[in-house]
XYZ file of C-alpha atoms in Angstrom:
537
model
C 101.861 61.666 48.765
C 104.035 63.456 51.025
C 103.148 64.354 54.252
C 102.916 68.553 53.633
C 100.977 67.594 50.617
C 98.428 65.408 52.583
C 97.907 67.852 55.261
C 96.621 70.619 53.110
C 93.096 69.324 52.473
C 92.687 68.678 55.878
C 93.802 72.106 56.966
C 91.526 73.624 54.289
C 88.455 71.480 55.592
C 89.200 72.486 59.100
C 89.312 76.159 58.204
C 85.961 76.179 56.430
C 84.498 74.307 59.301
C 85.608 76.934 61.852
C 84.390 79.720 59.446
C 80.802 78.038 59.356
C 80.932 77.751 62.906
C 81.982 81.282 63.347
C 79.392 82.402 61.197
C 76.668 80.298 62.938
C 77.696 81.583 66.436
C 77.400 85.413 65.017
C 73.798 84.410 63.764
C 73.135 82.873 67.063
C 74.569 84.893 69.708
C 77.642 87.480 68.696
C 76.127 90.942 68.010
C 76.714 92.643 64.800
C 78.890 95.904 64.371
C 75.623 98.196 64.114
C 74.479 96.336 67.452
C 77.511 97.181 69.088
C 77.462 100.720 68.067
C 74.033 101.146 69.216
C 74.579 99.630 72.693
C 77.749 101.849 73.266
C 76.038 105.067 71.684
C 73.821 104.918 74.744
C 76.462 106.153 77.085
C 77.972 108.673 74.672
C 77.663 112.784 74.392
C 74.636 114.097 72.658
C 76.548 115.464 69.791
C 78.133 111.832 69.150
C 74.696 110.159 69.218
C 73.083 112.821 67.242
C 75.793 112.107 64.339
C 74.877 108.538 64.240
C 71.232 109.305 64.571
C 71.912 111.475 61.160
C 73.451 108.555 59.707
C 70.561 105.976 60.680
C 73.214 104.178 62.993
C 75.521 103.369 60.377
C 79.492 103.160 61.207
C 81.229 106.069 59.459
C 85.137 104.895 59.365
C 85.055 101.054 58.440
C 86.873 101.993 55.136
C 90.700 102.561 54.899
C 90.028 105.589 52.214
C 87.595 107.313 54.562
C 89.941 107.191 57.274
C 92.707 108.636 55.163
C 90.505 111.623 53.961
C 89.883 112.469 57.738
C 93.226 112.269 58.360
C 94.253 114.713 55.483
C 91.564 117.116 56.564
C 93.044 116.956 60.263
C 96.511 118.032 58.871
C 95.050 121.184 57.028
C 93.800 122.756 60.378
C 97.135 124.359 60.762
C 95.740 126.917 57.994
C 93.272 127.870 60.884
C 96.023 128.425 63.587
C 95.122 125.216 65.131
C 97.706 122.185 65.721
C 96.883 119.297 63.559
C 98.775 116.990 65.913
C 96.350 117.823 68.711
C 93.870 115.484 66.515
C 96.610 112.598 66.078
C 95.888 112.321 62.253
C 99.088 109.685 62.029
C 98.006 107.604 65.132
C 94.300 107.564 63.853
C 95.313 105.752 60.673
C 97.452 103.183 62.538
C 94.411 102.628 64.675
C 92.220 102.087 61.727
C 94.594 99.290 60.512
C 94.649 97.923 63.694
C 90.964 97.796 64.530
C 89.925 96.558 61.002
C 92.459 93.560 61.384
C 90.844 90.336 60.181
C 90.954 89.229 63.752
C 89.189 92.222 65.405
C 85.740 91.775 66.739
C 83.188 94.080 66.304
C 83.715 95.514 69.580
C 87.156 97.130 68.347
C 85.631 98.513 65.115
C 82.669 100.045 67.155
C 85.079 101.479 69.356
C 87.468 102.863 66.732
C 84.546 104.243 64.832
C 83.353 105.996 67.882
C 86.774 107.505 68.690
C 87.077 108.826 64.883
C 83.743 110.392 65.303
C 84.735 112.210 68.399
C 87.907 113.638 66.840
C 85.651 114.531 63.884
C 83.367 116.584 65.984
C 86.043 117.936 68.214
C 87.506 119.600 64.945
C 84.306 120.717 63.926
C 83.398 122.369 67.318
C 86.976 124.048 67.478
C 86.735 125.312 63.954
C 83.149 126.618 64.849
C 83.751 127.871 68.491
C 87.219 127.892 69.244
C 89.574 125.293 70.874
C 89.496 127.789 74.063
C 86.951 128.754 76.233
C 87.149 132.396 76.856
C 85.800 131.783 80.530
C 89.062 129.932 81.463
C 91.207 132.952 80.447
C 89.072 135.988 81.342
C 86.453 135.452 84.265
C 84.858 138.888 83.064
C 83.917 137.252 79.586
C 80.422 138.268 78.659
C 80.080 137.177 74.908
C 78.016 134.329 74.491
C 79.148 132.359 71.120
C 76.182 132.108 69.240
C 77.444 129.900 66.440
C 74.588 127.984 64.717
C 73.865 124.187 64.919
C 76.115 121.743 63.015
C 74.303 120.419 59.972
C 75.174 116.887 60.703
C 73.355 115.304 57.839
C 75.414 117.344 55.340
C 78.458 116.172 57.541
C 77.571 112.699 57.212
C 77.095 113.180 53.760
C 80.352 114.727 53.208
C 82.152 111.833 55.175
C 80.782 109.280 52.806
C 81.916 111.101 49.939
C 85.188 111.511 51.748
C 85.123 115.211 51.506
C 85.927 115.788 55.144
C 87.777 119.136 54.135
C 84.234 120.147 52.992
C 82.828 119.491 56.168
C 85.415 121.502 57.835
C 84.516 124.584 55.566
C 80.958 124.385 56.598
C 82.103 124.727 60.439
C 84.192 127.733 59.925
C 83.001 131.533 60.286
C 81.864 132.501 57.131
C 82.483 136.210 57.525
C 85.059 137.628 55.445
C 87.685 138.816 58.188
C 88.099 135.250 59.217
C 88.966 133.925 55.333
C 91.608 137.367 55.435
C 93.223 136.371 58.599
C 93.437 132.439 57.394
C 94.941 133.575 53.801
C 97.413 136.309 55.566
C 98.566 133.290 58.001
C 99.627 131.437 54.883
C 101.308 134.248 53.670
C 103.186 135.271 56.796
C 104.216 131.266 57.231
C 105.457 131.455 53.671
C 107.772 134.577 54.685
C 109.123 132.466 57.795
C 109.898 129.656 55.480
C 112.099 131.805 53.354
C 113.768 132.964 56.369
C 111.672 135.943 57.831
C 112.559 139.865 57.371
C 115.871 141.312 58.526
C 116.442 143.185 61.888
C 116.903 146.994 61.785
C 119.670 147.723 64.109
C 118.821 149.495 67.368
C 120.108 153.247 66.724
C 119.411 156.362 69.132
C 118.919 158.332 65.765
C 115.923 158.449 63.741
C 115.472 157.904 59.929
C 114.242 160.998 58.447
C 112.906 161.521 54.925
C 115.804 162.585 52.771
C 118.635 160.781 54.931
C 121.009 158.693 53.401
C 121.964 155.963 55.664
C 122.985 151.919 55.255
C 119.568 151.147 57.222
C 117.733 152.498 54.434
C 118.610 149.479 52.574
C 117.544 146.910 55.104
C 114.262 148.966 55.542
C 113.611 148.727 51.875
C 114.220 145.007 51.971
C 111.878 144.642 55.124
C 109.046 146.310 53.469
C 109.450 144.940 50.296
C 108.805 141.498 51.990
C 105.428 142.507 53.183
C 104.730 143.182 49.479
C 105.756 146.932 49.510
C 107.702 145.846 45.877
C 107.711 149.631 44.340
C 110.704 150.536 47.252
C 112.771 148.214 45.406
C 111.756 148.764 41.661
C 114.112 151.662 41.066
C 117.160 150.237 43.204
C 119.882 147.551 42.299
C 122.174 146.144 44.929
C 125.549 147.421 45.379
C 126.468 151.005 44.512
C 123.932 152.967 42.498
C 124.748 153.058 38.912
C 124.583 156.307 36.983
C 121.232 157.799 36.756
C 119.632 155.008 39.504
C 118.244 156.328 42.674
C 120.523 155.967 45.493
C 119.198 152.920 47.472
C 120.640 154.308 50.917
C 118.443 157.487 50.253
C 115.263 157.768 52.146
C 113.188 158.825 49.204
C 109.582 159.827 48.788
C 108.519 156.156 47.815
C 110.055 154.502 50.734
C 108.682 157.435 53.068
C 104.824 156.732 51.573
C 105.757 152.755 52.390
C 106.617 153.727 56.109
C 103.520 155.553 56.593
C 101.516 152.907 55.473
C 103.348 150.367 57.843
C 102.926 152.976 60.443
C 99.114 153.279 59.766
C 98.855 149.577 59.862
C 100.483 149.334 63.144
C 98.780 152.175 65.019
C 101.744 154.385 65.035
C 101.953 158.015 64.605
C 101.988 158.591 60.640
C 104.553 160.751 60.222
C 107.234 158.890 58.003
C 110.036 159.074 60.720
C 111.429 155.781 61.443
C 111.932 156.598 65.182
C 112.088 154.139 68.461
C 108.660 152.631 68.017
C 108.452 152.353 64.233
C 111.873 150.704 64.401
C 110.584 148.245 67.288
C 107.400 147.386 65.304
C 109.619 146.768 62.085
C 111.829 144.332 64.232
C 108.806 142.090 65.692
C 109.973 138.675 64.295
C 107.709 137.179 61.774
C 107.251 133.809 64.350
C 105.569 136.569 66.830
C 103.342 137.803 63.887
C 102.144 134.371 63.013
C 101.241 133.689 66.832
C 99.104 137.281 66.941
C 97.463 135.902 64.026
C 96.492 132.424 65.195
C 95.418 134.370 68.254
C 92.939 136.573 66.515
C 91.793 133.632 64.592
C 90.550 131.863 67.567
C 88.841 135.252 68.667
C 87.302 135.320 65.418
C 85.831 131.805 65.958
C 84.354 132.891 69.472
C 82.573 135.878 67.746
C 81.911 135.775 63.681
C 78.779 133.416 63.981
C 75.291 134.428 64.695
C 75.896 138.086 63.914
C 72.629 140.083 63.163
C 72.119 142.053 60.223
C 72.357 145.467 62.238
C 74.561 145.777 65.144
C 77.358 148.113 66.814
C 80.526 146.602 66.892
C 82.921 148.290 69.344
C 86.699 146.902 67.902
C 88.427 147.579 71.673
C 92.380 147.169 70.845
C 91.759 149.111 67.222
C 90.201 151.791 68.692
C 87.207 151.884 66.295
C 83.459 151.763 66.186
C 81.372 150.226 63.412
C 77.537 150.469 62.996
C 76.338 147.973 60.690
C 73.047 149.705 59.491
C 69.964 148.055 58.605
C 70.406 149.390 54.722
C 73.718 147.906 54.190
C 75.633 151.069 54.995
C 78.488 150.937 57.527
C 79.066 154.024 59.979
C 82.703 154.209 60.952
C 84.377 156.296 63.823
C 87.153 156.607 66.297
C 86.799 155.787 69.904
C 88.591 156.074 73.165
C 88.690 152.907 75.518
C 89.891 152.207 79.126
C 93.215 152.187 80.273
C 95.142 149.117 80.788
C 94.284 149.515 84.406
C 90.596 150.269 83.943
C 90.022 147.894 80.860
C 86.949 148.033 78.554
C 85.272 144.483 79.019
C 84.306 142.207 76.206
C 80.733 141.828 76.196
C 77.288 141.344 73.924
C 74.288 143.314 74.816
C 71.621 145.476 73.083
C 71.398 149.018 73.034
C 67.948 149.902 74.596
C 68.050 153.760 74.987
C 69.811 157.232 75.063
C 70.360 159.867 77.759
C 70.346 163.183 76.208
C 72.103 166.174 78.310
C 73.214 163.569 81.096
C 74.225 164.251 84.355
C 77.263 162.352 85.756
C 77.628 160.430 89.079
C 81.151 159.861 89.707
C 81.367 155.850 89.974
C 83.165 154.967 93.242
C 86.399 153.631 91.876
C 86.962 156.879 89.942
C 85.762 158.714 93.221
C 88.147 156.902 95.613
C 91.232 156.772 93.259
C 91.003 160.130 91.291
C 88.747 162.459 92.393
C 89.074 162.707 96.347
C 93.097 163.002 96.028
C 92.246 166.220 93.917
C 89.622 167.378 96.177
C 91.741 167.090 99.456
C 94.488 168.996 97.298
C 92.174 171.919 96.327
C 88.573 172.047 97.452
C 87.968 174.504 94.328
C 88.404 171.256 92.148
C 84.700 170.810 92.668
C 83.445 174.278 91.484
C 86.108 173.857 88.534
C 84.403 170.791 87.350
C 80.817 171.544 88.230
C 80.285 169.031 90.794
C 77.631 168.907 93.300
C 77.965 167.029 96.661
C 75.101 164.948 97.633
C 73.895 162.730 100.726
C 72.899 159.358 99.747
C 69.316 160.249 99.860
C 70.138 163.075 97.333
C 70.065 165.638 99.727
C 72.217 168.976 98.476
C 75.420 169.198 100.829
C 77.855 172.203 101.297
C 81.457 170.904 100.405
C 82.879 173.171 103.149
C 81.055 170.825 105.755
C 82.463 167.471 104.711
C 85.573 165.863 105.907
C 87.285 164.874 102.635
C 89.445 162.469 104.540
C 86.597 160.473 105.805
C 83.760 161.756 103.283
C 81.457 158.591 104.128
C 79.036 157.826 101.470
C 78.834 161.162 99.823
C 77.817 161.504 95.909
C 79.255 163.781 93.621
C 77.219 164.482 90.593
C 78.395 166.702 87.677
C 75.803 168.712 85.967
C 74.849 168.247 82.156
C 76.267 170.769 79.860
C 78.930 170.847 77.232
C 81.691 170.380 79.860
C 79.993 167.332 81.485
C 82.424 164.123 81.078
C 79.602 162.242 79.405
C 79.066 164.746 76.720
C 75.768 165.449 75.615
C 74.636 161.810 74.704
C 75.066 158.565 76.144
C 74.061 155.388 74.814
C 73.120 152.828 77.347
C 72.887 148.535 77.027
C 72.665 146.210 80.332
C 75.851 145.030 81.435
C 77.180 144.275 84.732
C 80.327 146.472 84.351
C 78.494 149.834 84.107
C 79.926 150.769 80.879
C 78.415 152.750 77.990
C 78.935 154.799 74.721
C 79.108 158.300 75.220
C 80.151 161.943 73.841
C 83.120 163.719 75.331
C 84.335 167.252 75.829
C 87.930 165.821 75.371
C 87.912 165.834 71.484
C 91.440 166.370 71.053
C 92.263 162.894 72.457
C 90.533 161.238 69.228
C 93.783 162.900 67.035
C 96.145 160.334 68.687
C 96.621 156.907 67.167
C 96.695 154.865 70.409
C 93.562 156.060 72.613
C 93.429 154.194 75.789
C 92.718 157.000 78.201
C 89.136 156.248 79.791
C 87.844 154.564 82.931
C 86.591 151.965 80.852
C 83.712 153.109 79.207
C 83.882 154.057 75.284
C 83.884 157.725 74.039
C 82.698 157.935 70.521
C 83.607 160.500 68.086
C 80.609 161.877 66.647
C 78.291 160.296 68.676
C 75.620 162.651 68.210
C 75.267 161.152 64.516
C 75.350 157.648 65.678
C 72.506 158.641 68.111
C 70.404 159.824 65.000
C 71.298 156.968 62.833
C 69.774 154.656 65.704
C 66.889 156.626 66.182
C 66.189 156.833 62.361
C 66.733 152.924 61.893
C 64.638 151.775 64.731
C 61.630 153.840 63.884
C 62.160 156.066 67.071
C 60.720 159.722 66.253
C 63.383 161.664 67.914
C 65.620 164.507 66.561
C 69.013 164.750 68.594
C 69.744 168.176 67.704
C 66.322 169.275 69.353
C 66.573 167.243 72.192
C 70.258 168.727 72.813
C 69.371 172.230 72.404
C 66.841 172.015 74.926
C 69.215 171.321 77.678
C 66.957 168.988 79.620
C 68.210 165.742 80.755
C 66.088 163.121 79.030
C 66.054 159.057 78.640
C 64.756 158.394 74.962
C 63.947 154.459 74.420
C 64.585 152.917 71.118
C 61.594 151.555 69.588
C 63.599 148.390 68.662
C 66.947 147.580 70.884
C 70.105 147.463 68.713
C 72.674 144.650 69.326
C 76.146 145.846 70.601
C 79.228 144.134 70.709
C 82.410 145.020 72.416
C 85.338 142.782 71.246
C 89.071 142.670 71.380
C 91.402 142.294 68.452
C 95.064 142.686 68.205
C 95.193 141.839 64.379
C 92.408 142.376 62.281
C 91.805 143.320 58.464
C 91.230 146.806 57.388
C 88.518 147.759 54.867
C 91.173 146.999 52.322
C 91.922 143.525 53.612
C 95.229 144.286 54.946
C 96.318 143.223 58.324
C 96.187 145.955 61.132
C 98.453 144.858 63.922
C 97.527 146.504 67.260
C 99.363 147.077 70.564
C 97.921 144.348 72.990
C 96.888 146.827 75.479
C 95.142 144.624 77.910
C 98.169 141.794 77.728
C 95.654 139.291 76.626
C 97.082 137.775 73.768
C 99.978 135.579 76.092
C 97.337 133.988 78.138
C 95.145 133.078 74.820
C 98.196 131.692 72.917
C 99.355 129.313 75.835
C 95.966 128.072 76.072
C 95.858 127.341 72.219
C 99.035 125.819 72.416
C 98.240 123.737 75.539
C 96.612 120.525 75.675
C 93.060 119.345 74.217
C 90.134 119.352 76.881
C 88.989 115.776 75.868
C-alpha cells in the first residue's frame, strides 16, 4: 500500500472526529445563529428589531437566492429616481458568499443578516418617505411626512417568497401622480439612450405661424420625439415631393403642437417660437430627467396619508384644487409669492373664514413697500384707503406722523372691494402668517406665470371655494349674503378642512401629461445635490 493511499483513512477518521468534536462544542457552549441574532438585536434600532420580531427571530438572508432577489430589487430603484449603487447590491452578493462560507462562524452569518436587513429597511424607508430629509434643505419646512407604518409581516413574507420587489411596491406612494412620474422617468431615459433631442439654434427672430425656415424641420423632430407624431406624418425628409406639405413651413398642425408644448411648460400659449419657448425646447433631456427625479422625491414626502377631502395648493404650478367629500374636484388659478417673498410649504387646517376683511399691513410690506411710497406722496394713504393707527388702536392724523421715523404705527385698510384681501379670507394656523384670499387684481390670473404676491395665496373664484367649504362642513352660511352685508365677520367651519401648500416643478396634469414649471424659488438644485449625495446611514 502506498503512503498516500495509507493516509486517506486516517485523514477521513480525523476529519470525522473533528466534526463530532465541533458538534459537541456547539451543543455545549457555542451559540447558534438564532441566539447570536437575538443577542445582537438588543442593540439595534427599533425598526430592525420589529422586522425580526415579525419573523419570530428567524434569519432572513441565509439563502443565496433570497439575497439575489434583494440585489435585483435594489437595482430597480433607478425607476424611482434613486441611485441603486447607494445600496451596494453587488457588494451585498459578494459579502453573502463570504459570510456563508463553510468556515464562517454564526457571528459572521448574523452580522451579514443584520446588514442585509438594514439595507432592505433603508430602501423601503427611502421609497416611502424619501431619501432626503426636507428639513436639511429647507429650514422653513412645515409639512409632516405622514407615511403609514410598514407592514413588516407582509414584507417578511415577501422576503421568504423571494419577492422583494413586491415589498418595494408596497412602500411606494400609491397615488396615481407618483406612478405617472415613474413611467415618465422611464420614457425620458429611453429618449436619452436614443441620443436625446435636437437643439434649436439661437436666433434673434421668432418663428411665427406660416413662416418657412430650416428650423421648422428641427422643431418637427423635437416635438415628434416627445410624442407629437402627427407633426411628421405628412412630411418626408429632403425636398417636399409634389403634393406633399413643405416640411419647412410652420403649418397649423405644428402650431397646435407648439401650443400644447407651451401649455405644458407654463409659457404664454401663442404658437410663436420666441426666446422663451426656444429656451424651453433646448433644455437637455438629462436636465428634464433630473427634474423628474427631484419631484419623485417630493412626491415621497407628500403623497401618503392624504385625507379624502382637502385643499391642495400647487405653488410652482400656480394652481389650487379642492378635493371635495363627494369625489368632485374644484380647480382654479392662484397667484403666489414673489421669489424674494416665497410662499412656504406647509400642512395645516382651514379653521375659519373672514368675510369683508380689513387688512393690516404686515411689517415687512410696511417697511419695504408702503413707507417708501408714503414718503414720496402722502396722498398714497387716501388712495389706498389706509387708516393710520397707534399701537393701542387710536386713530392718528397722517400729517402728524414723521414718516421717516414713524415708530410703531399701524396701517390698516378698510373692508371693501378694493381691499388687498378682497371679500373673503380662508385662514389656517401657521408660523408664516399666510392664508388664501380674494383679490381686486383679477387681471393677474390671466398670466401663465403668477408669482406676484408677498407670500399669501390669491385665489381666482375664492367665493365659490368658500361656499363649497361651508356646504361640505355643514356650516350654515351663505357667502353672497355675508358679503352683501358689508360687515367684517369671522365664520368658523363646523369641521376644519386640511390644507397642504406644496412645491412641484414637474407634475402630471389631469390627462397624465407632464407639466414642467419654472423653478421660481430655485429649490431644485439643492434637492438634487442632496438626492445624489451620500446616504445618511
